[in-house]
CSV table of C-alpha atoms in Angstrom, one decimal:
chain,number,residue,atom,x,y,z
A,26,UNK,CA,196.4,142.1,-8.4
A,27,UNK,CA,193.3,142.4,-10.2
A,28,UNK,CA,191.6,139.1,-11.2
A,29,UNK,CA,188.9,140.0,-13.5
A,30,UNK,CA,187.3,139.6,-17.5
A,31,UNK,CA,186.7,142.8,-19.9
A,32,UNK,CA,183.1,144.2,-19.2
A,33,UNK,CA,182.2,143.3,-22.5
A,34,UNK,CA,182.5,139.5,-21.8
A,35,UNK,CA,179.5,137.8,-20.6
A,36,UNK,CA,181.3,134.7,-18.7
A,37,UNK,CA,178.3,133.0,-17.6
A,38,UNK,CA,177.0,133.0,-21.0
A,39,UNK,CA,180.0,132.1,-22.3
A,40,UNK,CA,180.4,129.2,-20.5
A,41,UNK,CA,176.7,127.9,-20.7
A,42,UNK,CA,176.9,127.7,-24.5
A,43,UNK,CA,180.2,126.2,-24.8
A,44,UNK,CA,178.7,123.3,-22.6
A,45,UNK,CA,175.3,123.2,-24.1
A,46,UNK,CA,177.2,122.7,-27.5
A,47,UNK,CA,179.4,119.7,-26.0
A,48,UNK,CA,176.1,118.8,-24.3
A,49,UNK,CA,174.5,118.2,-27.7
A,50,UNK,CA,177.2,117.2,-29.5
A,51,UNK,CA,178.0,114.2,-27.0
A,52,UNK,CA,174.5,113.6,-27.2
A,53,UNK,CA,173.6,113.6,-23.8
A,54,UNK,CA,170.3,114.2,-23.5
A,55,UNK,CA,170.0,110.4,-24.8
A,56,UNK,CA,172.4,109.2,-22.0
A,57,UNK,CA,170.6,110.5,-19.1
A,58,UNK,CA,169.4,107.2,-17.9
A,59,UNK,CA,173.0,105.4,-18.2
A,60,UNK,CA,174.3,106.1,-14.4
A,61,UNK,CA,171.8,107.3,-11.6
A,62,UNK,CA,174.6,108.7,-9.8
A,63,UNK,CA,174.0,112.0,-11.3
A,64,UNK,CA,172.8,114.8,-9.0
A,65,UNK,CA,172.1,112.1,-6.2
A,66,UNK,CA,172.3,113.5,-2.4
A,67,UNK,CA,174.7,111.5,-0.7
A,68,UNK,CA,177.2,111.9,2.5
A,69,UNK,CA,180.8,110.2,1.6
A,70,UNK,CA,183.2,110.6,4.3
A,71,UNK,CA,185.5,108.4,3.0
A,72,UNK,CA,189.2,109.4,2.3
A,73,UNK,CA,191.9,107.4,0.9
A,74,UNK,CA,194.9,106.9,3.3
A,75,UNK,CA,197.4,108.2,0.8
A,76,UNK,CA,195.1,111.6,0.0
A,77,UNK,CA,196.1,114.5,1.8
A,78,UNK,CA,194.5,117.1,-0.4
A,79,UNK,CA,193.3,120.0,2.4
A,80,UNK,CA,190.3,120.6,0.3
A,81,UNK,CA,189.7,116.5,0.5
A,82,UNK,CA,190.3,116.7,4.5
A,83,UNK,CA,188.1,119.4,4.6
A,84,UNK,CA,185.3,118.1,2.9
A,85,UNK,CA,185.5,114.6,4.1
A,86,UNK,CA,185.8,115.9,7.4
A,87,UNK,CA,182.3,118.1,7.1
A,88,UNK,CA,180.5,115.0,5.6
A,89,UNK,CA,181.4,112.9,8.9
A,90,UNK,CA,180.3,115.9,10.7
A,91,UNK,CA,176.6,115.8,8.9
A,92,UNK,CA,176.2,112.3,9.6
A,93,UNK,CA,177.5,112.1,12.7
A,94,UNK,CA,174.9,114.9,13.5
A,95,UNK,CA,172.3,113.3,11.9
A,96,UNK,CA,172.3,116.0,9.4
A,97,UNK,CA,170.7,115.5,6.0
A,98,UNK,CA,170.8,119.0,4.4
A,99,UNK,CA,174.4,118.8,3.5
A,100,UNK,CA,175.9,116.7,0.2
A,101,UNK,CA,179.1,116.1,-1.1
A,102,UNK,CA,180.9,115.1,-3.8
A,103,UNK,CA,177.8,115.3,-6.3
A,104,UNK,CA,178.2,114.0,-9.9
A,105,UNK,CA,177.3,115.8,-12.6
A,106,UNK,CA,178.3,114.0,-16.0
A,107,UNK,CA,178.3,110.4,-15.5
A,108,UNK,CA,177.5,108.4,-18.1
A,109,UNK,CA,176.5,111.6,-20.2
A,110,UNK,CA,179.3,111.2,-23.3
A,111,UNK,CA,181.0,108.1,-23.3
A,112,UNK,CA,184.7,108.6,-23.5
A,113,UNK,CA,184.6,111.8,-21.9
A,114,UNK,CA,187.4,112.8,-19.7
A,115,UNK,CA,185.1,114.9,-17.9
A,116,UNK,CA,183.1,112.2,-16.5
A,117,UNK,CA,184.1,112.4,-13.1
A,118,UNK,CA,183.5,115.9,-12.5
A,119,UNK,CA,181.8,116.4,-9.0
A,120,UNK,CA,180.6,119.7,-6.8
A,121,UNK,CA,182.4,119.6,-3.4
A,122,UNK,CA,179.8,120.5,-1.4
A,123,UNK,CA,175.8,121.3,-1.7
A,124,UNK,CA,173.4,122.3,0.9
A,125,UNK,CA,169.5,122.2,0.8
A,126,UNK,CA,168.5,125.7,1.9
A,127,UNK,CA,165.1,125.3,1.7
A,128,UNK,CA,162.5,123.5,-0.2
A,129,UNK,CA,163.3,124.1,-3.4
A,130,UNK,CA,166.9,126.5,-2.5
A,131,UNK,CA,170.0,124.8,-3.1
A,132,UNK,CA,173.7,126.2,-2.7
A,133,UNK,CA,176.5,124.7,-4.7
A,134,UNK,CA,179.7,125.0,-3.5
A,135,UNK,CA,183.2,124.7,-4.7
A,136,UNK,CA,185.6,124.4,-1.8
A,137,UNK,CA,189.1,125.9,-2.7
A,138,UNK,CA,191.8,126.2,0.2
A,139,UNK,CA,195.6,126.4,-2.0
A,140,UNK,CA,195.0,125.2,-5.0
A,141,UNK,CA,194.0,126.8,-8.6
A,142,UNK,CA,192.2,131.0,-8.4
A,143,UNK,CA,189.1,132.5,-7.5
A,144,UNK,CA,188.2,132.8,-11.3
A,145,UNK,CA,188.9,129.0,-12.2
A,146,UNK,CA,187.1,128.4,-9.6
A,147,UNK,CA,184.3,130.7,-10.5
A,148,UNK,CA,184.4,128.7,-14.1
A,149,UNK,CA,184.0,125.2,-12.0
A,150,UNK,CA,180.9,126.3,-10.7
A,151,UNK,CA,179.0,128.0,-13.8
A,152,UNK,CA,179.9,124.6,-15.6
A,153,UNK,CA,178.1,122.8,-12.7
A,154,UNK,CA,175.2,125.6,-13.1
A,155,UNK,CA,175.2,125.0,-17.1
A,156,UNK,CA,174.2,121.2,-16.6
A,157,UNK,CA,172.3,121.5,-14.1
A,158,UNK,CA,169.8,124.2,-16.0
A,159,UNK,CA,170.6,120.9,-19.0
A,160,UNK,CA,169.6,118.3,-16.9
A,161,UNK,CA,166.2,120.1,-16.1
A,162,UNK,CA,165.0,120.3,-19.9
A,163,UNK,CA,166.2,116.5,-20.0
A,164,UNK,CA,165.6,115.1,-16.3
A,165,UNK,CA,166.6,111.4,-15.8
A,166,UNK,CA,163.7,108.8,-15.6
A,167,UNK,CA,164.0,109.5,-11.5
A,168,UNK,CA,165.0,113.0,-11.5
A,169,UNK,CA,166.9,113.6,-8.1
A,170,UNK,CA,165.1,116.6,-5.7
A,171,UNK,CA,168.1,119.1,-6.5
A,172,UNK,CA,167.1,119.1,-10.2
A,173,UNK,CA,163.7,120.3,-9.1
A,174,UNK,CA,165.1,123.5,-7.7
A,175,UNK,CA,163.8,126.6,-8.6
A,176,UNK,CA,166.9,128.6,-6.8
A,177,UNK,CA,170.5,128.1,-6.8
A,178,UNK,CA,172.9,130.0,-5.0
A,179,UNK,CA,176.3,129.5,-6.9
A,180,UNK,CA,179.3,130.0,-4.2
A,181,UNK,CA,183.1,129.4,-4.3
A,182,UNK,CA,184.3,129.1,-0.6
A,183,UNK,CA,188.0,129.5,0.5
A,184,UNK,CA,190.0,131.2,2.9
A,185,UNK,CA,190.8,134.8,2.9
A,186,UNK,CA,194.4,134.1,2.2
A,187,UNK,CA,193.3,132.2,-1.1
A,188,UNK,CA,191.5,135.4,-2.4
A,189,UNK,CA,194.1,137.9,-0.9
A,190,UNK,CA,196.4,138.2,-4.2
A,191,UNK,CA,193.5,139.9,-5.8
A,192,UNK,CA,191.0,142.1,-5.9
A,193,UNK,CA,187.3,140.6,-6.6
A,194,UNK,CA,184.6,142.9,-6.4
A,195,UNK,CA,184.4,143.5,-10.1
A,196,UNK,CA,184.7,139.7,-11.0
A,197,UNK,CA,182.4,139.1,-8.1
A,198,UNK,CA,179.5,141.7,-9.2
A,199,UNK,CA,180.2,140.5,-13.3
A,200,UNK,CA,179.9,137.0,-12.7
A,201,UNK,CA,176.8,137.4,-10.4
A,202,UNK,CA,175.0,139.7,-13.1
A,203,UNK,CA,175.3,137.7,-15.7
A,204,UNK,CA,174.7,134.2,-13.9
A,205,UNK,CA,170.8,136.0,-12.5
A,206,UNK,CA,170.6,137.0,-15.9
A,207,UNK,CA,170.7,133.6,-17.3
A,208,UNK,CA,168.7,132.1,-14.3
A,209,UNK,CA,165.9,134.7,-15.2
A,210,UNK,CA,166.1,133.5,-19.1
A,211,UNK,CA,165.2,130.1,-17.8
A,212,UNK,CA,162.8,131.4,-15.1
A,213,UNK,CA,164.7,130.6,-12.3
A,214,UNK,CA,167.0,132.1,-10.1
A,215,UNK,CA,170.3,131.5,-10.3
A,216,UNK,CA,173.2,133.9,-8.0
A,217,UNK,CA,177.0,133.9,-7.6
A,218,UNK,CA,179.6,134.8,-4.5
A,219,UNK,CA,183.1,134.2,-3.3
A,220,UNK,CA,182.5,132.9,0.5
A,221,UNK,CA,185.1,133.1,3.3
A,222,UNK,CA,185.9,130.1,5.2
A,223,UNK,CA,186.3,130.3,8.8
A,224,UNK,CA,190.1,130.3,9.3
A,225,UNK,CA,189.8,127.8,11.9
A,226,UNK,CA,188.6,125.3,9.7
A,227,UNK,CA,191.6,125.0,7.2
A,228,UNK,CA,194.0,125.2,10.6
A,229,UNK,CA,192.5,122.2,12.3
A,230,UNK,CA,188.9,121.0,11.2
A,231,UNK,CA,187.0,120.7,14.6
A,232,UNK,CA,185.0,117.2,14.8
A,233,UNK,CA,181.2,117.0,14.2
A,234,UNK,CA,178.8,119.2,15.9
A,235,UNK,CA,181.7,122.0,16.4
A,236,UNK,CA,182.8,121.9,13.2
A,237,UNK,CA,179.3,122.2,11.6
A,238,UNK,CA,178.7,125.4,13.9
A,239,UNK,CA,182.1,126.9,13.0
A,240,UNK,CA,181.0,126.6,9.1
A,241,UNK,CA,177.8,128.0,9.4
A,242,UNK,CA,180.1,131.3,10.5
A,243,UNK,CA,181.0,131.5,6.5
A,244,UNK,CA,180.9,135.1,5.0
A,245,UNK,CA,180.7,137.0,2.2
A,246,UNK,CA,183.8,137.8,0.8
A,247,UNK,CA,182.5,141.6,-0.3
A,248,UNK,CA,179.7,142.1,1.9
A,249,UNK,CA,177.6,144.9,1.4
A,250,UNK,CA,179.0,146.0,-1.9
């Protein structure tokens, strides 16, 4: 099954302007200040007793890991909007997972195992990418470190049986074009990929150091094209 948008259609774009116009019209850039949770860099292992979400295991499972490793390049469960429109439904929203890369290299990541496709997903994440290129041009009194980034690496990461249905290259090579393309707009660089999980990992998620090492094994989903 192919899983794709018309050449024509600029998603990245498309997306970026549809939240830059809710951005403004919420008036958000006045609200930055109202919650300091935004883009903060936190470990939360915590799960609720009654969630059994396999993304949620997973996730919580490679934030014990981190801390139990004494790791502090990995993040989860980042906010985005809080605070930013009052009333909005969409307060809440959160990246999964993030990971410092370098000094000023971060990777987002939206952790799918069963649930939703490879292109909502792909729409999670250039909404995540849309405020944070916001937030920048409107920083927060105490503008967290990942809002001083100067690359981000944009990557959906799921199983191969989660992208098997469809074939992605074309959505994969679209996306990616026209998220560098509005990276470079804003003098930054901005990239997008569908990553494959280690199979292991949505099986049985090994425990700390283990688990970290069998992570780090994560590939590209069409490497080489």
């Amino acid at each position: 099954m192919s899983l794709s948008v018309p050449a024509s259609v600029d998603l990245p774009s498309i997306v970026y302007r549809t939240v830059a116009r809710n951005w403004a019209e919420g008036g958000a850039a006045t609200n930055v200040n109202r919650s300091s949770q935004n883009w903060r860099w936190m470990l939360q292992p915590h799960i609720g007793a009654t969630n059994c979400s396999p993304e949620v295991v997973l996730e919580r499972a490679i934030a014990a890991a981190c801390l139990a490793e004494g790791r502090d390049d990995w993040a989860n469960q980042v906010p985005v909007a809080s605070g930013l429109i009052a009333g909005a439904a969409d307060g809440r929203r959160a990246i999964d997972l993030a990971q410092r890369r370098g000094e000023q290299h971060y990777e987002l990541i939206e952790l799918k195992v069963a649930t939703d496709t490879p292109l909502y997903a792909a729409v999670e994440l250039l909404g995540y990418a849309s405020l944070w290129l916001l937030a920048r041009e409107a920083p927060p009194a105490h503008a967290p470190s990942l809002l001083t980034a100067d690359r981000i690496d944009l990557r959906v990461l799921a199983p191969a049986t989660f992208y098997a249905p469809f074939r992605l290259a074309g959505l994969e090579r679209s996306v990616d074009t026209g998220t560098r393309s509005l990276g470079h707009a804003n003098g930054l660089a901005i990239t997008f990929a569908f990553d494959v999980l280690p199979e292991g990992l949505v099986k049985q998620p090994a425990r700390n150091e283990a688990l970290l090492q069998t992570l780090a094994k994560r590939r590209r989903l069409h490497a080489g094209d």
